[in-house]
PDB file of C-alpha atoms in Angstrom:
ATOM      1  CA  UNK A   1       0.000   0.000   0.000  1.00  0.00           C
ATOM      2  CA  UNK A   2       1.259   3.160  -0.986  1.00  0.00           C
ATOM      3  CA  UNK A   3       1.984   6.023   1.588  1.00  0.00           C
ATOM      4  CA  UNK A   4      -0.354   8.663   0.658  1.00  0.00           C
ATOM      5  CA  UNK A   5      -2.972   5.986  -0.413  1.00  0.00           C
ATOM      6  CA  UNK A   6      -2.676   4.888   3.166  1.00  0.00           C
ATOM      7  CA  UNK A   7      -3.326   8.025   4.745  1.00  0.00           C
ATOM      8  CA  UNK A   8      -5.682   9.317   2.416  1.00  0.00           C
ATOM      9  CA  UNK A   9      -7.849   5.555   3.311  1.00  0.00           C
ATOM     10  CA  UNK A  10      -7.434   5.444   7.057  1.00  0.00           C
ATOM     11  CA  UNK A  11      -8.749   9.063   7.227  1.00  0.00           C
ATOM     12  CA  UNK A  12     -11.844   8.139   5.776  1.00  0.00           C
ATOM     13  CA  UNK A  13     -11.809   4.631   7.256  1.00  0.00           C
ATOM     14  CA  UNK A  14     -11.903   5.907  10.396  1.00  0.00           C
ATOM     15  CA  UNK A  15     -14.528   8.793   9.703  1.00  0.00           C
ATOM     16  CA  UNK A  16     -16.921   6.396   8.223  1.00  0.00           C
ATOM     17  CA  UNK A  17     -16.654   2.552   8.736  1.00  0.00           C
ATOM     18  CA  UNK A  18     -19.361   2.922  11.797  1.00  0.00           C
ATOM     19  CA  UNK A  19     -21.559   5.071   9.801  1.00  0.00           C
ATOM     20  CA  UNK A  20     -22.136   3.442   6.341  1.00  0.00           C
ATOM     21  CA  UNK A  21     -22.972  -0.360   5.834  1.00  0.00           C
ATOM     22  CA  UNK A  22     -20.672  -2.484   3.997  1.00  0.00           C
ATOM     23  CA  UNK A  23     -21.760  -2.926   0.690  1.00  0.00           C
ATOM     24  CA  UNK A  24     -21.201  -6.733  -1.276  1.00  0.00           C
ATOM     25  CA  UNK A  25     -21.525  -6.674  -5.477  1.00  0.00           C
ATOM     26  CA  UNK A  26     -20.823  -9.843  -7.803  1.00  0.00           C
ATOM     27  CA  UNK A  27     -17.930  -9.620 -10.472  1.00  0.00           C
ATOM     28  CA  UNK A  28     -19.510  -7.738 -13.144  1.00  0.00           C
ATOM     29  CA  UNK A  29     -21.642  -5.247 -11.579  1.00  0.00           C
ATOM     30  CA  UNK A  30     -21.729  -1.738 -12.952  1.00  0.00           C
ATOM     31  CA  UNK A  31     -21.413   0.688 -10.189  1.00  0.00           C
ATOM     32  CA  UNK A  32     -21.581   3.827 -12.060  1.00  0.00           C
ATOM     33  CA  UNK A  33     -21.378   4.588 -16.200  1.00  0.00           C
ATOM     34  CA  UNK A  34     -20.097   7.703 -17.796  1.00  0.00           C
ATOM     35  CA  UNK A  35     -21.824  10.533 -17.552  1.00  0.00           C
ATOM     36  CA  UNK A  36     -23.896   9.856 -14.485  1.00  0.00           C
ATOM     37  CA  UNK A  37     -24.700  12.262 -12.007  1.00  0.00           C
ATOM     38  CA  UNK A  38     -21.702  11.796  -9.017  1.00  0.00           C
ATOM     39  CA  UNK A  39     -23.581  10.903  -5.663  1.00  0.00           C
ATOM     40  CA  UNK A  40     -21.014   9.101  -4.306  1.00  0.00           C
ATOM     41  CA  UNK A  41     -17.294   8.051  -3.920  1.00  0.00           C
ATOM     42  CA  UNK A  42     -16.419   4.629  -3.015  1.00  0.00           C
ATOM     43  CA  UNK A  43     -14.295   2.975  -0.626  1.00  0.00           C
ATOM     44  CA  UNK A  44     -12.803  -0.831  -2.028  1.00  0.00           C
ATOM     45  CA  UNK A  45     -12.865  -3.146   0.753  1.00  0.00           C
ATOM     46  CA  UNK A  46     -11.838  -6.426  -0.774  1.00  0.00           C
ATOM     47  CA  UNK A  47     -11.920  -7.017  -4.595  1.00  0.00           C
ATOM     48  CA  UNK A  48     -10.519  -5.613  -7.969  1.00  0.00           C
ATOM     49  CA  UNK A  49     -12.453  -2.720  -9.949  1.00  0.00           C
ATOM     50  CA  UNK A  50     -12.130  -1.718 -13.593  1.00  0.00           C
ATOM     51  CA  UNK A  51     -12.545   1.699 -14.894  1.00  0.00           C
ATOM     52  CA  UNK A  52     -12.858   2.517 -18.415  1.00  0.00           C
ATOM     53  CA  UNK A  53     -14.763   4.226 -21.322  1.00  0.00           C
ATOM     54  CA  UNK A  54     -16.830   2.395 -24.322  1.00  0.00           C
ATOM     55  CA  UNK A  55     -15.664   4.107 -27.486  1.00  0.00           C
ATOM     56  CA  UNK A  56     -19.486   5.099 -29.537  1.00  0.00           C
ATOM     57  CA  UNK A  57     -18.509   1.454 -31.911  1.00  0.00           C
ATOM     58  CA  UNK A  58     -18.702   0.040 -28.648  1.00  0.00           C
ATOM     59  CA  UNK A  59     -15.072  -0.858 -28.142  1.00  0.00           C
ATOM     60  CA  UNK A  60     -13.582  -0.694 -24.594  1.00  0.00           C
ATOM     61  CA  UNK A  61     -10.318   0.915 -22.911  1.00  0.00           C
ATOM     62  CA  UNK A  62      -9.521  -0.275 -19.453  1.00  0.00           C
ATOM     63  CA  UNK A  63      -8.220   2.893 -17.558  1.00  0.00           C
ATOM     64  CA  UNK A  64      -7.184   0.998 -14.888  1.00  0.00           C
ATOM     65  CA  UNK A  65      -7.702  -2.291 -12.166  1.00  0.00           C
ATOM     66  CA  UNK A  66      -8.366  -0.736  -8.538  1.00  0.00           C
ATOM     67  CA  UNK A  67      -7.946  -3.440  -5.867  1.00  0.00           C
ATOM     68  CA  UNK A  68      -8.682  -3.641  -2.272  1.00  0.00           C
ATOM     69  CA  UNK A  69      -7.987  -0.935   0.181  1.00  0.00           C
ATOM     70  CA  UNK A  70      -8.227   1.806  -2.882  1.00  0.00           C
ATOM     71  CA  UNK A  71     -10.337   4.371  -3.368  1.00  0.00           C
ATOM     72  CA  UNK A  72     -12.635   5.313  -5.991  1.00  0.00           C
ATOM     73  CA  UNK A  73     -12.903   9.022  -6.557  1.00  0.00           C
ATOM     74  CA  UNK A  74     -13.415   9.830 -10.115  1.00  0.00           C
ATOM     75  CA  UNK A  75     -14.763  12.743 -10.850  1.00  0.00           C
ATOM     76  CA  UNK A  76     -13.842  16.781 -10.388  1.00  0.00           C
ATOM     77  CA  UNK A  77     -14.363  17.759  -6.958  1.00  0.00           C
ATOM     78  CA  UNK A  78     -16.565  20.709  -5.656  1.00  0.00           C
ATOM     79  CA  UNK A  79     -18.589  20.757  -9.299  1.00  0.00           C
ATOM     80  CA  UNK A  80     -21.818  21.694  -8.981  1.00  0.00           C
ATOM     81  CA  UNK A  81     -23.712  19.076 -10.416  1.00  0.00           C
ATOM     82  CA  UNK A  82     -20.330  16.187 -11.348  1.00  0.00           C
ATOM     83  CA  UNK A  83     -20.826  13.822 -13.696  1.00  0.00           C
ATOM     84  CA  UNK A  84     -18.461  10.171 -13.730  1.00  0.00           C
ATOM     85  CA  UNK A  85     -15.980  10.211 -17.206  1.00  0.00           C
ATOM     86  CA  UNK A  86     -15.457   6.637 -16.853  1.00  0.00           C
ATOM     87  CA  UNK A  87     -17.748   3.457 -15.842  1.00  0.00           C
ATOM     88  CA  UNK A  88     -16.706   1.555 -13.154  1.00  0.00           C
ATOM     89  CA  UNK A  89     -17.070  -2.220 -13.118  1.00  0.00           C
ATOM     90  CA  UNK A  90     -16.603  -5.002 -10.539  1.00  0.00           C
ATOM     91  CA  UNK A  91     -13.440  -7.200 -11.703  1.00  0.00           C
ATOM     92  CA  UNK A  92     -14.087  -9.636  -8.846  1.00  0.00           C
ATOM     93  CA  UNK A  93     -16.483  -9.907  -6.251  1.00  0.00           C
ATOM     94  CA  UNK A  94     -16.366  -7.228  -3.780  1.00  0.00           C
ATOM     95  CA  UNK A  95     -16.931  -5.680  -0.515  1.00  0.00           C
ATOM     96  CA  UNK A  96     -17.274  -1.546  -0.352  1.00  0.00           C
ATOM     97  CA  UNK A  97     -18.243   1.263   1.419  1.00  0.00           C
ATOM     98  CA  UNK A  98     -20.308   4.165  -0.674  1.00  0.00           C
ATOM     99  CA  UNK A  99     -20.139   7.302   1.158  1.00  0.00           C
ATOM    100  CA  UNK A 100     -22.705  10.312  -0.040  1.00  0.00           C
ATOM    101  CA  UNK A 101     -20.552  12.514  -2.216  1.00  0.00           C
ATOM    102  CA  UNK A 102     -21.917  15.851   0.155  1.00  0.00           C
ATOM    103  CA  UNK A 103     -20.324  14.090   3.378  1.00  0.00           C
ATOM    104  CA  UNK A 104     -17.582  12.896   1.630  1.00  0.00           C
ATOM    105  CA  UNK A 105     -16.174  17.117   0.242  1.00  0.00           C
ATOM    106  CA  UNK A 106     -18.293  18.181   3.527  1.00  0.00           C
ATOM    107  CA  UNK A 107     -14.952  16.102   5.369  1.00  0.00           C
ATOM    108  CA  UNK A 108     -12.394  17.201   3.216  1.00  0.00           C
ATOM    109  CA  UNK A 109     -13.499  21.062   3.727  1.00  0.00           C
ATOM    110  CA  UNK A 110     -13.330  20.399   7.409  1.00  0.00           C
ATOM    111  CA  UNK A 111     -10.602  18.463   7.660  1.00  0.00           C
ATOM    112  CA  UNK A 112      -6.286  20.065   6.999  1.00  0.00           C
ATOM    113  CA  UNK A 113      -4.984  16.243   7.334  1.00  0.00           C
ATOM    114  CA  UNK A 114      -7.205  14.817   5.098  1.00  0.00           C
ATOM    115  CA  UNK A 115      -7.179  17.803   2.667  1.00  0.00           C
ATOM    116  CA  UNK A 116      -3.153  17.284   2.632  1.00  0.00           C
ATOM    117  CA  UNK A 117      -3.665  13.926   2.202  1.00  0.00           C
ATOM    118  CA  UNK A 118      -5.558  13.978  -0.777  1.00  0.00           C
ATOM    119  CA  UNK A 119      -3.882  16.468  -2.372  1.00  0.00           C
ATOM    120  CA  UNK A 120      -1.026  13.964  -2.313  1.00  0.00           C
ATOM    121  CA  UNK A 121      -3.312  11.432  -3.326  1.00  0.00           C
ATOM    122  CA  UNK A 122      -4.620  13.642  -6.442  1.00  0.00           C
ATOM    123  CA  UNK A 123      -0.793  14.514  -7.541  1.00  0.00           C
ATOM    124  CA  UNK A 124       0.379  10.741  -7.281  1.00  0.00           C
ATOM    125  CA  UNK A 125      -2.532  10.127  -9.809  1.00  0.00           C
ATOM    126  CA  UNK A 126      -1.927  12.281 -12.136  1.00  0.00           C
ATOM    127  CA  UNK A 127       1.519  11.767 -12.549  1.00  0.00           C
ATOM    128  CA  UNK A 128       1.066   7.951 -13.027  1.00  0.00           C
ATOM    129  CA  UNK A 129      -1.738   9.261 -15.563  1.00  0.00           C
ATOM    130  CA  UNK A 130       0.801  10.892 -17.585  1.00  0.00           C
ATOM    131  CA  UNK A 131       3.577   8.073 -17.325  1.00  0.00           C
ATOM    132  CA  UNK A 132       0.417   5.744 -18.811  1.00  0.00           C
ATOM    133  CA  UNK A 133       0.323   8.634 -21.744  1.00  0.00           C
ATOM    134  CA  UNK A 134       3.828   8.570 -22.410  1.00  0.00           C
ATOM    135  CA  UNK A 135       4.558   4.728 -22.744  1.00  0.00           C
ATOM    136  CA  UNK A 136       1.079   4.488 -25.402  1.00  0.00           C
ATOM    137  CA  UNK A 137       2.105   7.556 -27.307  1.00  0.00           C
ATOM    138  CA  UNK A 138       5.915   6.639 -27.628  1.00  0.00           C
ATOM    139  CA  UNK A 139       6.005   2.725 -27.750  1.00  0.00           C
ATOM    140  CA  UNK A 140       3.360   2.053 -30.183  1.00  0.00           C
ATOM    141  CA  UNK A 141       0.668  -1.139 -29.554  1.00  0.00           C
ATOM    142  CA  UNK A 142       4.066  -2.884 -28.744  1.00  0.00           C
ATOM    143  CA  UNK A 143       5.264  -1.090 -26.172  1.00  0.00           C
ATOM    144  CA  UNK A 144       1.855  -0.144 -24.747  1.00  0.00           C
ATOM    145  CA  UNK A 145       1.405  -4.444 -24.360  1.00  0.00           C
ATOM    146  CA  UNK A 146       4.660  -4.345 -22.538  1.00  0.00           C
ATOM    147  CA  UNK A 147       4.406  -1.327 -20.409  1.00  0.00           C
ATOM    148  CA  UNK A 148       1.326  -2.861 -19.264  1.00  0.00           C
ATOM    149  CA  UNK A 149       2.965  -5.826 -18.197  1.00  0.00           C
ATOM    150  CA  UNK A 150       5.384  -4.239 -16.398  1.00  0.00           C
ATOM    151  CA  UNK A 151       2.831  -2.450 -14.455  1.00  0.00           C
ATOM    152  CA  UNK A 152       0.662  -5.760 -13.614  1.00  0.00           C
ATOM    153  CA  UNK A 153       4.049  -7.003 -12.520  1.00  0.00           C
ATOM    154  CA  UNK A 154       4.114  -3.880  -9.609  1.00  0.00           C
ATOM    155  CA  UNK A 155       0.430  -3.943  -8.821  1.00  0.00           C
ATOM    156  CA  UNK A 156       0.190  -7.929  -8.664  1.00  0.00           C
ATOM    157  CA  UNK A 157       3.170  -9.217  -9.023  1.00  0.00           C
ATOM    158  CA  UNK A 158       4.178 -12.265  -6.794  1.00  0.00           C
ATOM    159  CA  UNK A 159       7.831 -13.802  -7.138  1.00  0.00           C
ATOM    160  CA  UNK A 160       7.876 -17.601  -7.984  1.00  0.00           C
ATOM    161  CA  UNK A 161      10.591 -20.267  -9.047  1.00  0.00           C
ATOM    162  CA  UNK A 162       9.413 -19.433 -12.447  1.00  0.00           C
ATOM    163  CA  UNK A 163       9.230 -15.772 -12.784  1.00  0.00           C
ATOM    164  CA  UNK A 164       6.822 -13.199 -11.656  1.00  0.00           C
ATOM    165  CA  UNK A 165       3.418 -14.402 -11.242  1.00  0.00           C
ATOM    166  CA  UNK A 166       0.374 -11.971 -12.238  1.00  0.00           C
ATOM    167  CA  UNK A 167      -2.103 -12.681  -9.798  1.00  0.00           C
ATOM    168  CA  UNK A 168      -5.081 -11.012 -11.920  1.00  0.00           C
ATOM    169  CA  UNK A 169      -6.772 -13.639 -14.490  1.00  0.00           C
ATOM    170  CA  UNK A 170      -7.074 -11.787 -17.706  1.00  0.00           C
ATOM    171  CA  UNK A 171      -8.373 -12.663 -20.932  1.00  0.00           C
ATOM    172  CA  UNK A 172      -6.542 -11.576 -24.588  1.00  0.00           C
ATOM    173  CA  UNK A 173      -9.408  -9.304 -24.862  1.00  0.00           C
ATOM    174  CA  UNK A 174      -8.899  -7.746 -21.706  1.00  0.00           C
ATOM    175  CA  UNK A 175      -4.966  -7.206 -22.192  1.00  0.00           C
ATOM    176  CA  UNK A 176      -6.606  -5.593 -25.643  1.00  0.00           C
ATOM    177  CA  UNK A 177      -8.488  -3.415 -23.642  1.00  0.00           C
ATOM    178  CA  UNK A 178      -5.564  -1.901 -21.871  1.00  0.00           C
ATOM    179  CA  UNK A 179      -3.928  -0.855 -25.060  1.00  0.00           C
ATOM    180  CA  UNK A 180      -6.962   0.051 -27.109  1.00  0.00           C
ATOM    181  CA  UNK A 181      -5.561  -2.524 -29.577  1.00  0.00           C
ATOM    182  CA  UNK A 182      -7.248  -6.121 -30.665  1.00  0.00           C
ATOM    183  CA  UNK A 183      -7.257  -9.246 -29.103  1.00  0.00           C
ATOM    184  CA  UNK A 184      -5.249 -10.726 -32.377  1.00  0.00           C
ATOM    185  CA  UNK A 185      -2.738  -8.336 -31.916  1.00  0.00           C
ATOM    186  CA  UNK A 186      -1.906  -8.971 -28.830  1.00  0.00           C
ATOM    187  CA  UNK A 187      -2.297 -12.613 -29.311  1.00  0.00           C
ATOM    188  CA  UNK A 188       0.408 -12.308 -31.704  1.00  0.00           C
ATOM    189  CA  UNK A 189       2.426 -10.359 -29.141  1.00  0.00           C
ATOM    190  CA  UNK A 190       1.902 -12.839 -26.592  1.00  0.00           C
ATOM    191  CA  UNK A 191       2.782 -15.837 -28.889  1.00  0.00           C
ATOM    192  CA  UNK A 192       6.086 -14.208 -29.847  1.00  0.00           C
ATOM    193  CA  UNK A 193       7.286 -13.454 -25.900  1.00  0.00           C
ATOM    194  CA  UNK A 194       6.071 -17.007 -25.226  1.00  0.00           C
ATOM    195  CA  UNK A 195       8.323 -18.208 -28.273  1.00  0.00           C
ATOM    196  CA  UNK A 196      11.403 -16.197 -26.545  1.00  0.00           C
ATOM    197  CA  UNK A 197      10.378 -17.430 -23.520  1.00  0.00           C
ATOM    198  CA  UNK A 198      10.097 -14.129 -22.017  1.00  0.00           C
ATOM    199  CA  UNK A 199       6.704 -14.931 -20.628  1.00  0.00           C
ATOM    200  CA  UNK A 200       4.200 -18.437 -19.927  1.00  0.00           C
ATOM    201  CA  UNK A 201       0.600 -17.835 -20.245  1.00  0.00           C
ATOM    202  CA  UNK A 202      -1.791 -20.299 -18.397  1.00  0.00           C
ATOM    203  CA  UNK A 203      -5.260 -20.467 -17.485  1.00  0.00           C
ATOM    204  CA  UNK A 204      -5.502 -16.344 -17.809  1.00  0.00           C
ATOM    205  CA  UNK A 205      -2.148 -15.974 -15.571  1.00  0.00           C
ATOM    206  CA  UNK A 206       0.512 -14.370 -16.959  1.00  0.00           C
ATOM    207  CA  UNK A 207       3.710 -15.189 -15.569  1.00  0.00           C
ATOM    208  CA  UNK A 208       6.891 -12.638 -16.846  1.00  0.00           C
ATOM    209  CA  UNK A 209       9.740 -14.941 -17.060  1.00  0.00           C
ATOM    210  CA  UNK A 210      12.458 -11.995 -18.343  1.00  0.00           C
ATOM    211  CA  UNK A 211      11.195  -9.029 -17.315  1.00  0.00           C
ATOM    212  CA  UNK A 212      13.952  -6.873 -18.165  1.00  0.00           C
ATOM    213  CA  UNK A 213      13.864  -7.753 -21.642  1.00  0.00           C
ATOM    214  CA  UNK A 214      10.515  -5.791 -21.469  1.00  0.00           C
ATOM    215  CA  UNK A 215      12.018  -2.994 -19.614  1.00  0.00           C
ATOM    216  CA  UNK A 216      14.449  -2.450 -22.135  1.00  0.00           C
ATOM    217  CA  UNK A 217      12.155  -2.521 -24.910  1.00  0.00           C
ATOM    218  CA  UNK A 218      10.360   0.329 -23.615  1.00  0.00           C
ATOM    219  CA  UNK A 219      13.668   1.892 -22.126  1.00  0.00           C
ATOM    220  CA  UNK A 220      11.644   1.605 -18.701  1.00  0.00           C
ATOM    221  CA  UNK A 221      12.928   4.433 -16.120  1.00  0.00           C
ATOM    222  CA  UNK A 222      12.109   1.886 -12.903  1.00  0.00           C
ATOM    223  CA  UNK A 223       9.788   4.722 -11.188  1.00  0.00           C
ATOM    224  CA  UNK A 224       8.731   3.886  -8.014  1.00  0.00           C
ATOM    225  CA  UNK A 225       6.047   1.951  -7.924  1.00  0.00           C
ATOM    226  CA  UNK A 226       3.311   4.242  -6.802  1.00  0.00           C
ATOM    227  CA  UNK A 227       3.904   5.567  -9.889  1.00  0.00           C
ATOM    228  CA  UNK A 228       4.629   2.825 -12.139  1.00  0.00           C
ATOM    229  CA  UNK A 229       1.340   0.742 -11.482  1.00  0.00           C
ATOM    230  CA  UNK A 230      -1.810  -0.425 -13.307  1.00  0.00           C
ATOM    231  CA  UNK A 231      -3.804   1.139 -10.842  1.00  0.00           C
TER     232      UNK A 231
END
């Protein structure tokens, strides 16, 4: 868990686990889709979370995989009447708290540590939202796959005998989804790391055998990873 993540969470933890009822939702519920009106932020319990936009054709980009003990705030703050720019979707069964969007900036307005914490919260975002920018816009489909990679290796990476597990079961069209690309592209990307046996690929785990051979693909800066993640 990441510093400011941490103290950004607790504060509201501790402001609002006794006052709002956990809430349970089944992989695949939609909790909010763009443009609806923001009434409230969410805190992720347990569980994984998509967010993401549906291009008009009806083709998807994931934004990014929140997992438990995140926070869900995704829309501009103190805007008379906020809409949500992305849907959010339940990756895996989860467990949440939804706190009313009025208590929620009614807090932060009331509140120096938690308005310093999110302010470090908010800048840690955006710079990972740039980062994201950069490694599409320079790298090409490519180097977008393998940036991703790299990322699912920070946010769920676990070390094993063979390489770095990704604990996240994902589909070819999901990996598409990252990359706004197609899931025979990156089929064909996948085939050819598997070939160099950079990477194995079994029952939707991924596991990155070589993963500086990736990093040096996309001449990866190793920023920390609070920045570098998927989420």
């Amino acid at each position: 868990m990441k510093e400011s993540t941490v103290s950004l969470y607790s504060l509201l933890i501790q402001e609002f686990i006794d006052k709002e009822t956990i809430q349970k939702y089944k992989a695949g519920t939609i909790l909010f889709n763009e443009r609806d009106s923001v009434d409230y932020i969410f805190i992720l319990l347990r569980g994984s979370v998509a967010l993401g936009r549906v291009h008009m054709k009806g083709k998807e980009f994931i934004l990014k995989i929140l997992s438990g003990e995140e926070l869900i705030i995704e829309y501009q703050l103190f805007k008379p009447q906020a809409k949500y720019h992305f849907y959010a979707k339940t990756f895996t069964d989860c467990e949440m708290l939804m706190i009313k969007r009025a208590d929620f900036e009614e807090f932060v307005h009331s509140n120096q540590n938690l308005l310093n914490a999110l302010s470090s919260w908010l800048s840690t975002r955006y710079l990972k939202a740039q980062m994201k920018c950069q490694d599409l816009m320079m790298n090409g489909k490519k180097g977008g796959l393998y940036s991703i990679l790299i990322r699912l290796c920070n946010s769920y990476g676990v070390m094993t005998d063979e390489g770095i597990l990704i604990d996240l079961p994902l589909t070819h069209q999901e990996l598409a989804n990252f990359t706004y690309g197609t899931r025979e592209v990156i089929q064909r990307m996948l085939k050819e790391l598997r070939e160099k046996d950079i990477i194995s690929y079994n029952q939707q785990r991924l596991i990155i055998k070589n993963i500086n051979y990736l990093k040096e693909s996309v001449d990866c800066q190793n920023c920390p990873f609070e920045i570098c993640g998927i989420n």
